[in-house]
mmCIF file of C-alpha atoms and ligand atoms in Angstrom:
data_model
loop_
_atom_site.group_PDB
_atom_site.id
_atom_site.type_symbol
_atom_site.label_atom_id
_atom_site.label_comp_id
_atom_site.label_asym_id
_atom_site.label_seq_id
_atom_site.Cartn_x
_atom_site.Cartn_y
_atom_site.Cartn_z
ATOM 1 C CA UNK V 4 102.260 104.003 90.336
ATOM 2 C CA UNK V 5 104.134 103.569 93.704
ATOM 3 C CA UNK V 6 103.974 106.485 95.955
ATOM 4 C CA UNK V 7 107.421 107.328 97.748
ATOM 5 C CA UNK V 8 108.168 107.663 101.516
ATOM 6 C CA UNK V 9 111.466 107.547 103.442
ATOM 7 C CA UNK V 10 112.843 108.229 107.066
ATOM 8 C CA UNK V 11 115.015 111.104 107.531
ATOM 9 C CA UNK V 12 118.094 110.453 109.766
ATOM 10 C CA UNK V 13 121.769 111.366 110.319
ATOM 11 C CA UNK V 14 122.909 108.438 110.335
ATOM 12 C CA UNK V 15 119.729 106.803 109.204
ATOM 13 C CA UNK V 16 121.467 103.340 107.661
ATOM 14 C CA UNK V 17 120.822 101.321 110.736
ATOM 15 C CA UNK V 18 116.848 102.059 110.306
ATOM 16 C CA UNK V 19 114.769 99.571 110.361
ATOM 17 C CA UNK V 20 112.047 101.095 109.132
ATOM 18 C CA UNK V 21 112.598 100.541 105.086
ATOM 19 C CA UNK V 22 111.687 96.706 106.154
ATOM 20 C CA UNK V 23 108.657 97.378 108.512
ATOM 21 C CA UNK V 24 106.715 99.426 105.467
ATOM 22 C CA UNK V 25 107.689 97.439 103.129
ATOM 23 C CA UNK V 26 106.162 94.569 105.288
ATOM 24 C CA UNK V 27 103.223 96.490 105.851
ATOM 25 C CA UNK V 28 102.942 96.958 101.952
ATOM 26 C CA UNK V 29 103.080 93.781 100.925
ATOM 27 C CA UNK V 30 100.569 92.779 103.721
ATOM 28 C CA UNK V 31 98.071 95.310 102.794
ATOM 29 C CA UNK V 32 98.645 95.509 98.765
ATOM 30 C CA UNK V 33 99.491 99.164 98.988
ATOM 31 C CA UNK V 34 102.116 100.555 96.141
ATOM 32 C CA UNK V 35 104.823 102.436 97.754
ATOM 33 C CA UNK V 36 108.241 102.636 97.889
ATOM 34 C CA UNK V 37 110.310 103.503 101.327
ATOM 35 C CA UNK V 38 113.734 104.921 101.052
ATOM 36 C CA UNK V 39 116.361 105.959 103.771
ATOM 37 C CA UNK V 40 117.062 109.648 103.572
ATOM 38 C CA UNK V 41 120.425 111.294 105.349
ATOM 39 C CA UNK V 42 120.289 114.755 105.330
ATOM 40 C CA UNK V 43 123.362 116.778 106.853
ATOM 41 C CA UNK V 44 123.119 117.869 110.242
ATOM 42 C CA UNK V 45 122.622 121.459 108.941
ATOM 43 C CA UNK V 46 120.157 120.441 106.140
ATOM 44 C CA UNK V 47 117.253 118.811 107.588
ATOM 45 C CA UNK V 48 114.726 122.011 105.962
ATOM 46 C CA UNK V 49 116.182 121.604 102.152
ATOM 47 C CA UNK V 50 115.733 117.676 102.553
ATOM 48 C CA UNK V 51 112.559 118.152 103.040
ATOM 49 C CA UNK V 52 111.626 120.712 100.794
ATOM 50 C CA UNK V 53 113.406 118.557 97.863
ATOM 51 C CA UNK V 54 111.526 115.394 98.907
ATOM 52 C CA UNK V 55 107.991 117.476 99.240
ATOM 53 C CA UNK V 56 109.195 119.158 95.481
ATOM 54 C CA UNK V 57 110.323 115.683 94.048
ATOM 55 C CA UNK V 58 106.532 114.548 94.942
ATOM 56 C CA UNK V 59 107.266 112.526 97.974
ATOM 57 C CA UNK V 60 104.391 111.973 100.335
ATOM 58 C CA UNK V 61 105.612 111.189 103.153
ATOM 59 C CA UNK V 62 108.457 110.600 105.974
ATOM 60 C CA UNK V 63 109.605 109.704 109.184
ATOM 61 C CA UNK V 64 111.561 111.554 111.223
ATOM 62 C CA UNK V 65 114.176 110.177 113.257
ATOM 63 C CA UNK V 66 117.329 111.522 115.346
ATOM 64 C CA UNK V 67 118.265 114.028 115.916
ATOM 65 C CA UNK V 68 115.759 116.506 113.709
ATOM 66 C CA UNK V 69 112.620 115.157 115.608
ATOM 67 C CA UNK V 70 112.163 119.189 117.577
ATOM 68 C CA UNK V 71 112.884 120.729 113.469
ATOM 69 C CA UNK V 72 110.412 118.652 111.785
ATOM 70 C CA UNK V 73 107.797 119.845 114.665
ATOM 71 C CA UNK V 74 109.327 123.698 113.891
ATOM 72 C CA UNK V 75 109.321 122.740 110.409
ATOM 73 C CA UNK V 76 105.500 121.426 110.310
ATOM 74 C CA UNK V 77 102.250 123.747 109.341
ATOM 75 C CA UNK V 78 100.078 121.562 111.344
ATOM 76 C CA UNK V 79 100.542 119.774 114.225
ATOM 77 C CA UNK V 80 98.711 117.297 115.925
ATOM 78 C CA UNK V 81 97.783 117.617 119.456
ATOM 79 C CA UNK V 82 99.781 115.182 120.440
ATOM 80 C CA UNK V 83 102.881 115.756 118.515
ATOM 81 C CA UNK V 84 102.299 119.636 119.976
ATOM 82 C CA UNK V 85 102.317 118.228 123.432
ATOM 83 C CA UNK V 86 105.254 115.625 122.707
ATOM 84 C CA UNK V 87 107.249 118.906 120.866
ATOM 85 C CA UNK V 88 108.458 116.216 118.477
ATOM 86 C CA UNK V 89 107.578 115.413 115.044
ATOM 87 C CA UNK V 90 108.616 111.300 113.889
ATOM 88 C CA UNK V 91 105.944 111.885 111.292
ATOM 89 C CA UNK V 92 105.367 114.317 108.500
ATOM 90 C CA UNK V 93 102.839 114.332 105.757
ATOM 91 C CA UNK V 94 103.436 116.157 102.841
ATOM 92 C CA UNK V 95 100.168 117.670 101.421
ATOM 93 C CA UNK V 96 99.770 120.288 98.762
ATOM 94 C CA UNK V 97 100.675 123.401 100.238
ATOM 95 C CA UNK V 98 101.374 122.708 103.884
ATOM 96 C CA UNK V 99 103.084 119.545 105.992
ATOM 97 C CA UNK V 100 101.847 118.137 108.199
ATOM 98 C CA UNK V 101 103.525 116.685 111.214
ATOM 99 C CA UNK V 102 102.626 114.290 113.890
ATOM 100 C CA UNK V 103 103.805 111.992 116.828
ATOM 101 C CA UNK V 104 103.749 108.516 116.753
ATOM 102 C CA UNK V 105 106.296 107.152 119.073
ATOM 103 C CA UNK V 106 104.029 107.537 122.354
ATOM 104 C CA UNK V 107 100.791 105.531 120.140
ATOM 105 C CA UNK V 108 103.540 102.852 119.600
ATOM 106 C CA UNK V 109 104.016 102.392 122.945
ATOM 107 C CA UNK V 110 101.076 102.310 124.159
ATOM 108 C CA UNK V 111 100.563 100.217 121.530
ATOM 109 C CA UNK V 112 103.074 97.696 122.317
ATOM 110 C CA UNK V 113 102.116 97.607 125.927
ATOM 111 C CA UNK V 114 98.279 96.828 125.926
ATOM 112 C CA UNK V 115 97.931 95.030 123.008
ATOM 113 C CA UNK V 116 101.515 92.766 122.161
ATOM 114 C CA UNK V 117 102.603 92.683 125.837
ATOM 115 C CA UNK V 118 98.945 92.345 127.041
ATOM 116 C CA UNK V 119 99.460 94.466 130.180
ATOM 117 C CA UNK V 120 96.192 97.129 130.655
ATOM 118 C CA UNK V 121 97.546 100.661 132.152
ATOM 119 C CA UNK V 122 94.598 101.446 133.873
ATOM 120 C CA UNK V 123 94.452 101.732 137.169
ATOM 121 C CA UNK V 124 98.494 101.222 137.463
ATOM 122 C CA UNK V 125 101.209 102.512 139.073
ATOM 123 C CA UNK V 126 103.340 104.177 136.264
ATOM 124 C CA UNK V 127 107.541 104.939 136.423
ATOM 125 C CA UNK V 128 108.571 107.257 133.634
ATOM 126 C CA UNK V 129 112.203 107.308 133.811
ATOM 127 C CA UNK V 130 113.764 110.213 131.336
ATOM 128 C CA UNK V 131 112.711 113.713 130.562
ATOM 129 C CA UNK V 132 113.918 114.029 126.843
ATOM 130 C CA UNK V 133 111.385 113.488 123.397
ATOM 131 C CA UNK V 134 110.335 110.033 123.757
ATOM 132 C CA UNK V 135 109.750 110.540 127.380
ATOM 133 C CA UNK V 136 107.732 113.843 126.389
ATOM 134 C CA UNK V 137 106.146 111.896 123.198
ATOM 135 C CA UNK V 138 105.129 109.152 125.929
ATOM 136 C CA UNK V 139 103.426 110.877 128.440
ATOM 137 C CA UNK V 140 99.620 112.239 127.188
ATOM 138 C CA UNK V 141 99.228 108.594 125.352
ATOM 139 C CA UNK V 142 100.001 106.813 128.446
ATOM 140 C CA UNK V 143 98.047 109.326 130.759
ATOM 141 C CA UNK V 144 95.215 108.692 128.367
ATOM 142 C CA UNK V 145 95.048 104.968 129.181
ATOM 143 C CA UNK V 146 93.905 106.002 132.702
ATOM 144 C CA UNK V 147 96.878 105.072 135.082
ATOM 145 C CA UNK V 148 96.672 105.619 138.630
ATOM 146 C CA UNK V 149 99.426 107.473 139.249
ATOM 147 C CA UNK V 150 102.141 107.953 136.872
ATOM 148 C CA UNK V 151 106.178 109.360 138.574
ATOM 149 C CA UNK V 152 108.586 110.756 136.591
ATOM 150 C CA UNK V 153 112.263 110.393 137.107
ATOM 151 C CA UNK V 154 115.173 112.038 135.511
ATOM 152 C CA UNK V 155 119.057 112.802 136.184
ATOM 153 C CA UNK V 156 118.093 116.372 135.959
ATOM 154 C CA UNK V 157 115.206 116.961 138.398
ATOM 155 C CA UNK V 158 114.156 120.069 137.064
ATOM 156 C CA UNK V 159 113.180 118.780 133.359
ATOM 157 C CA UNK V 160 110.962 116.065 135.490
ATOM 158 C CA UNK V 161 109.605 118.415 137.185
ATOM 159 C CA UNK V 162 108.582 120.932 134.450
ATOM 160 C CA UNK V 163 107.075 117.212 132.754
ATOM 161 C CA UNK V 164 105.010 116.703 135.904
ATOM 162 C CA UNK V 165 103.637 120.500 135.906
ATOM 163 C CA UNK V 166 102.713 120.415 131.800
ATOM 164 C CA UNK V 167 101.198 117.167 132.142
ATOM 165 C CA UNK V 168 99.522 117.194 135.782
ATOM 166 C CA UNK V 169 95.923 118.248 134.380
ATOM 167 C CA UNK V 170 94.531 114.965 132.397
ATOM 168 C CA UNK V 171 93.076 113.606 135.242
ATOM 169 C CA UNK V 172 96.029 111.561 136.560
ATOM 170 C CA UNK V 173 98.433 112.549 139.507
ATOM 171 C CA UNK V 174 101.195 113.379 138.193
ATOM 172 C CA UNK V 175 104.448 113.382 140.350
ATOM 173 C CA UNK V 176 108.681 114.089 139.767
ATOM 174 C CA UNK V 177 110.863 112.440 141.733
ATOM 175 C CA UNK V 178 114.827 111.793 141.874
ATOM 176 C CA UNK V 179 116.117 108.003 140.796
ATOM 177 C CA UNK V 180 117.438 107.829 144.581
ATOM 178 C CA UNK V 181 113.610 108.582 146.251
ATOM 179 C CA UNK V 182 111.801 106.376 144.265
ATOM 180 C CA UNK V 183 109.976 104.159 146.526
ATOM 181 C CA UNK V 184 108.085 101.178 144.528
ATOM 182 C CA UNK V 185 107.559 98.619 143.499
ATOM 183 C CA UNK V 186 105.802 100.201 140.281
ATOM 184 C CA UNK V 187 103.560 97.921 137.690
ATOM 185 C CA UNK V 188 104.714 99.641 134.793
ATOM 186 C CA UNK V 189 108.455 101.038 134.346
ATOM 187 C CA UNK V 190 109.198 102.741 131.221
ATOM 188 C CA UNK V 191 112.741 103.782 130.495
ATOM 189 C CA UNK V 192 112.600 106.251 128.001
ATOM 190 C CA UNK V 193 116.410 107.187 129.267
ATOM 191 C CA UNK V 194 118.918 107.244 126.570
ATOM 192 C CA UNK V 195 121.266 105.486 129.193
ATOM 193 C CA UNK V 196 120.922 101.962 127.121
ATOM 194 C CA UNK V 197 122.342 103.735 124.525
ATOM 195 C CA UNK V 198 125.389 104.413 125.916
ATOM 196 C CA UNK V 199 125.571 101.157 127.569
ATOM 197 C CA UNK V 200 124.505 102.362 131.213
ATOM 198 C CA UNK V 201 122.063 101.837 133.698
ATOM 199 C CA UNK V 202 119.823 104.613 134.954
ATOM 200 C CA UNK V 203 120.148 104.815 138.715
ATOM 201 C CA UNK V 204 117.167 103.322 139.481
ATOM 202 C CA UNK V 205 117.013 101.379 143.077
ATOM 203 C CA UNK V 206 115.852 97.523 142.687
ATOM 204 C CA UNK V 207 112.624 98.356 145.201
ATOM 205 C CA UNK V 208 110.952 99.959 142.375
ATOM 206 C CA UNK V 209 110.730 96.510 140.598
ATOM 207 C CA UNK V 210 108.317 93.263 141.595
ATOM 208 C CA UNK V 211 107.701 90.164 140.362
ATOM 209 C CA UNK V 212 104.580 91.701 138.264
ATOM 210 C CA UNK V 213 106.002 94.550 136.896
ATOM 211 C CA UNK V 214 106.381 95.223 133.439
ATOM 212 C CA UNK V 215 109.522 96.828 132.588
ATOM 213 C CA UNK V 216 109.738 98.004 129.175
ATOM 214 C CA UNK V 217 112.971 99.399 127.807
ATOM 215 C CA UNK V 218 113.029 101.764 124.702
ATOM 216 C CA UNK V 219 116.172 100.824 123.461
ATOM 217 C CA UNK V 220 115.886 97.771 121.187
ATOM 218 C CA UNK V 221 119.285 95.909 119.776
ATOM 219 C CA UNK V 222 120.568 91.837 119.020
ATOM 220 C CA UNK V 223 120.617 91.562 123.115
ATOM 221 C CA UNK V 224 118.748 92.669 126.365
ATOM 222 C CA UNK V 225 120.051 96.017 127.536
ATOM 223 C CA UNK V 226 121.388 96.597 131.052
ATOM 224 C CA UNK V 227 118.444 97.945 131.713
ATOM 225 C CA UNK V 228 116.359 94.958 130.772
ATOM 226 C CA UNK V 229 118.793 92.436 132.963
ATOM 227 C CA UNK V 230 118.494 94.443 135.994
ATOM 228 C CA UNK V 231 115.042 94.073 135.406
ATOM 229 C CA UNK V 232 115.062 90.577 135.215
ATOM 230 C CA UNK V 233 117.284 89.869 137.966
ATOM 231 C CA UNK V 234 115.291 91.655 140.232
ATOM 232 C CA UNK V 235 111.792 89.570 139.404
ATOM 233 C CA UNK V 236 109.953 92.200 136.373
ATOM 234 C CA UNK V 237 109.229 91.367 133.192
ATOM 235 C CA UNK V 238 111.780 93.000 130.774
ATOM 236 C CA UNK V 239 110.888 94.103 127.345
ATOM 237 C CA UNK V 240 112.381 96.083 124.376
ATOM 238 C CA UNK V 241 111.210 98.821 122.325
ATOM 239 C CA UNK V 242 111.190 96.759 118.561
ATOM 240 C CA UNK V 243 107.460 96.277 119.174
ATOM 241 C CA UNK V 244 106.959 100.188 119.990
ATOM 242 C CA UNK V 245 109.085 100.417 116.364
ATOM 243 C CA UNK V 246 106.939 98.683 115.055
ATOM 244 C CA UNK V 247 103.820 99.830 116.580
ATOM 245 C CA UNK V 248 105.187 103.691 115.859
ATOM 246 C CA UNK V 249 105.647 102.481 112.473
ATOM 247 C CA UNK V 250 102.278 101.337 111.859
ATOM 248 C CA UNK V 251 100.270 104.370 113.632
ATOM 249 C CA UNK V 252 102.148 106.108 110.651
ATOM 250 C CA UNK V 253 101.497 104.001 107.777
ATOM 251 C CA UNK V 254 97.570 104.167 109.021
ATOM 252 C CA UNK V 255 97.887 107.862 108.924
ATOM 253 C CA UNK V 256 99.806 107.827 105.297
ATOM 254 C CA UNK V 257 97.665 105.254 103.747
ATOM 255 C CA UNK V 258 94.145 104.962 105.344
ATOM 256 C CA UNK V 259 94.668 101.140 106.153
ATOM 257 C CA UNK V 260 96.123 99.449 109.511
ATOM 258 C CA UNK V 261 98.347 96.617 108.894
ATOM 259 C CA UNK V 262 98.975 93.706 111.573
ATOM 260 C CA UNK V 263 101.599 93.902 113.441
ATOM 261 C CA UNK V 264 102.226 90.858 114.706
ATOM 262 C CA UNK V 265 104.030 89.056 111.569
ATOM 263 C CA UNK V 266 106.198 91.865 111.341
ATOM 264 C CA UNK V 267 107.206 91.843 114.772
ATOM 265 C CA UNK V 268 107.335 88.256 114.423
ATOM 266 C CA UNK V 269 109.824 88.308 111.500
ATOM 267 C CA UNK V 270 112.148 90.949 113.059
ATOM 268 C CA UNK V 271 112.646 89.139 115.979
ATOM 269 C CA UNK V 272 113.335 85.621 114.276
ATOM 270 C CA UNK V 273 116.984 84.652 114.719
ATOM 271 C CA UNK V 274 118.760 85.813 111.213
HETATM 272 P P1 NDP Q 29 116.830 112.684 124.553
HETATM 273 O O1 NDP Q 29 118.260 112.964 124.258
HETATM 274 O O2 NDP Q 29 115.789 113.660 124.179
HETATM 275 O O3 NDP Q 29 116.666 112.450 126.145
HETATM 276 C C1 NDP Q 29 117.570 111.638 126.842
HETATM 277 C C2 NDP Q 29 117.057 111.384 128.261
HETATM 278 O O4 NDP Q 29 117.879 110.377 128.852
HETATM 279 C C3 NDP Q 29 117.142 112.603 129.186
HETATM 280 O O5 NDP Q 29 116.074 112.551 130.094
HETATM 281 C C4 NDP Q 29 118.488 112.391 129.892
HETATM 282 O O6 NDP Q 29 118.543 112.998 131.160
HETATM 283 C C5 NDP Q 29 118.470 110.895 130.065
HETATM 284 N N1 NDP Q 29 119.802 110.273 130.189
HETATM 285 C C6 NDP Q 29 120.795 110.271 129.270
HETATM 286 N N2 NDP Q 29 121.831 109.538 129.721
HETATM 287 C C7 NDP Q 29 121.489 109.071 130.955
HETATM 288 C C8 NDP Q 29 122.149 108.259 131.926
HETATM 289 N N3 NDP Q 29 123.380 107.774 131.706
HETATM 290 N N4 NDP Q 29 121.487 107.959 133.065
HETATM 291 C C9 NDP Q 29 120.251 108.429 133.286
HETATM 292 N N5 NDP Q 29 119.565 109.223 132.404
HETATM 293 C C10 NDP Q 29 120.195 109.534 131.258
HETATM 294 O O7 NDP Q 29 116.573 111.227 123.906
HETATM 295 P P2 NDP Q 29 115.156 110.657 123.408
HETATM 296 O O8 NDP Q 29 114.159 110.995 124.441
HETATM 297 O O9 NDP Q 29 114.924 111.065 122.011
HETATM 298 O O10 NDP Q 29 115.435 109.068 123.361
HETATM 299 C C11 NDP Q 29 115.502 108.289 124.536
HETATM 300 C C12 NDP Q 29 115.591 106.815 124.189
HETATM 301 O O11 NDP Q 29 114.402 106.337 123.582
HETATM 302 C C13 NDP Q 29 116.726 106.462 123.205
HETATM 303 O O12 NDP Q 29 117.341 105.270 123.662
HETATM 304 C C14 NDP Q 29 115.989 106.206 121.902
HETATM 305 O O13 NDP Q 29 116.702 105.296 121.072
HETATM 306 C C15 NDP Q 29 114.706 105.581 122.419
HETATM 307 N N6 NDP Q 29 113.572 105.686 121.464
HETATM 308 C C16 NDP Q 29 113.023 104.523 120.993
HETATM 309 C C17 NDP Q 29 111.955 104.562 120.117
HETATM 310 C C18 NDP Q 29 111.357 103.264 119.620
HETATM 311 O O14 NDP Q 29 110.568 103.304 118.663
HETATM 312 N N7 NDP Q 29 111.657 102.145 120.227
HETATM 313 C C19 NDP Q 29 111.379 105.833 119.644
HETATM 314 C C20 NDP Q 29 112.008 107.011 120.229
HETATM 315 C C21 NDP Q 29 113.071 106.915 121.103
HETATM 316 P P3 NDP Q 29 118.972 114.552 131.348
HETATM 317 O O15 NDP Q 29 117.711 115.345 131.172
HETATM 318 O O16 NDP Q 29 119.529 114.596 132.711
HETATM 319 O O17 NDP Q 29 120.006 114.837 130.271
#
């Protein structure tokens, strides 16, 4: 019998992520069933509890109850604990469990699709919010040399650079205006894109080898990604961390790790 997941949203129709699993389940011959979920804005805890009482297993946790479903969670992972942000919960008998994928994804997405190896780089973290948060200890883990984060409110970049300036890697905060690159690695984990802006970032932080990778993913390059571009990096969007997030979780759900690549492959073919 299929086993039933979903992604819980509000709004959650624009998710992609029904047609990622159900990639991954054909690939790998696992029997499941992935279903969108909105819950209302005040009902994220009774969605779950009817989905964990209806015999769900699983589900993914998207905007904007990622900091609930890490309240909500019995047991955290330490990396969802550090992120403070729960994309993936795990309904067991008695207790639910909760991790973070997003910052696996990326990490993910940057070593292994985009081929680009984070150690030893210089690392630009631009944002302070959940993915930035979510980013930071799986990046730090690959070893950069340095890693600077910048946000439109200095303070939450700072209080970043103080939580995460013990794994071994300096850690810095900076303001958009005194960044001085160029950096190898810019990640902007801004919401800006979404809004159709451009963080404040000045065009000395990029050079011709830098990888600029963009969170935001849609049908065209974000601002972001153009005034990458225009200024020499390489510009990339965050499908293949979607992807990569989504397959961190389906390893976690169903023991088995599916390959990316076709998937990523398919969503990016011209429809
Ligand atoms: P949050 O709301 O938690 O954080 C938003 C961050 O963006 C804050 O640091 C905020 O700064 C900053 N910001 C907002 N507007 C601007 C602006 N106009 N200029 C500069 N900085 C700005 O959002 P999340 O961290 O949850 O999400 C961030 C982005 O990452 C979104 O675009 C989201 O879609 C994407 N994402 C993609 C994923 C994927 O799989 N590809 C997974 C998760 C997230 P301040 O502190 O000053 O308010």
């Amino acid at each position: 019998m299929s086993e039933r997941y979903c992604v819980i949203g509000n709004p959650v129709a624009h998710s992609k992520s029904p047609a990622i699993h159900a990639a991954f389940a054909a690939q790998t011959g696992q029997h499941l069933v992935y279903e969108r979920c909105l819950a209302p804005l005040d009902g994220f805890r009774a969605t779950v509890a009817a989905l964990a009482a209806a015999g769900c297993k699983g589900a993914n946790v998207t905007v904007p109850f990622k900091l609930e479903a890490a309240a909500l969670a019995t047991a955290l992972t330490a990396r969802a604990r550090a992120a403070g942000a729960v994309n993936t919960l795990t309904f067991l008998a008695g207790e639910i469990g909760g991790d973070n994928t997003d910052g696996a994804g990326l990490v993910a997405d940057i070593v292994r699709n985009a081929a680009f190896a984070i150690r030893g780089q210089r690392v630009l973290l631009l944002g302070a919010g959940g993915a930035a948060r979510g980013a930071l200890l799986p990046l730090l883990a690959e070893q950069p040399a340095a890693l600077v984060i910048a946000n439109r409110t200095p303070a939450s970049a700072a209080a970043l650079a103080d939580a995460f300036g013990s794994e071994g890697v300096p850690v810095t905060a900076s303001t958009f205006a005194a960044l001085a690159g160029p950096f190898d690695l810019i990640v902007n984990a801004t919401s800006a894109s979404l809004g159709g802006e451009l963080p404040p970032v000045p065009a000395t932080v990029f050079g011709t080898s830098t990888l600029a990778l963009d969170m935001m993913y849609g049908n065209k390059p974000t601002l972001f990604m153009d005034f990458a571009s225009a200024h020499g990096a390489i510009a990339r969007d965050g499908l293949g961390m979607l992807v990569e997030q989504a397959a961190e979780a389906f390893a976690l759900w169903r023991g088995v790790r599916p390959d990316t690549a076709p998937v990523l492959q398919q969503l990016r073919a011209p429809s």
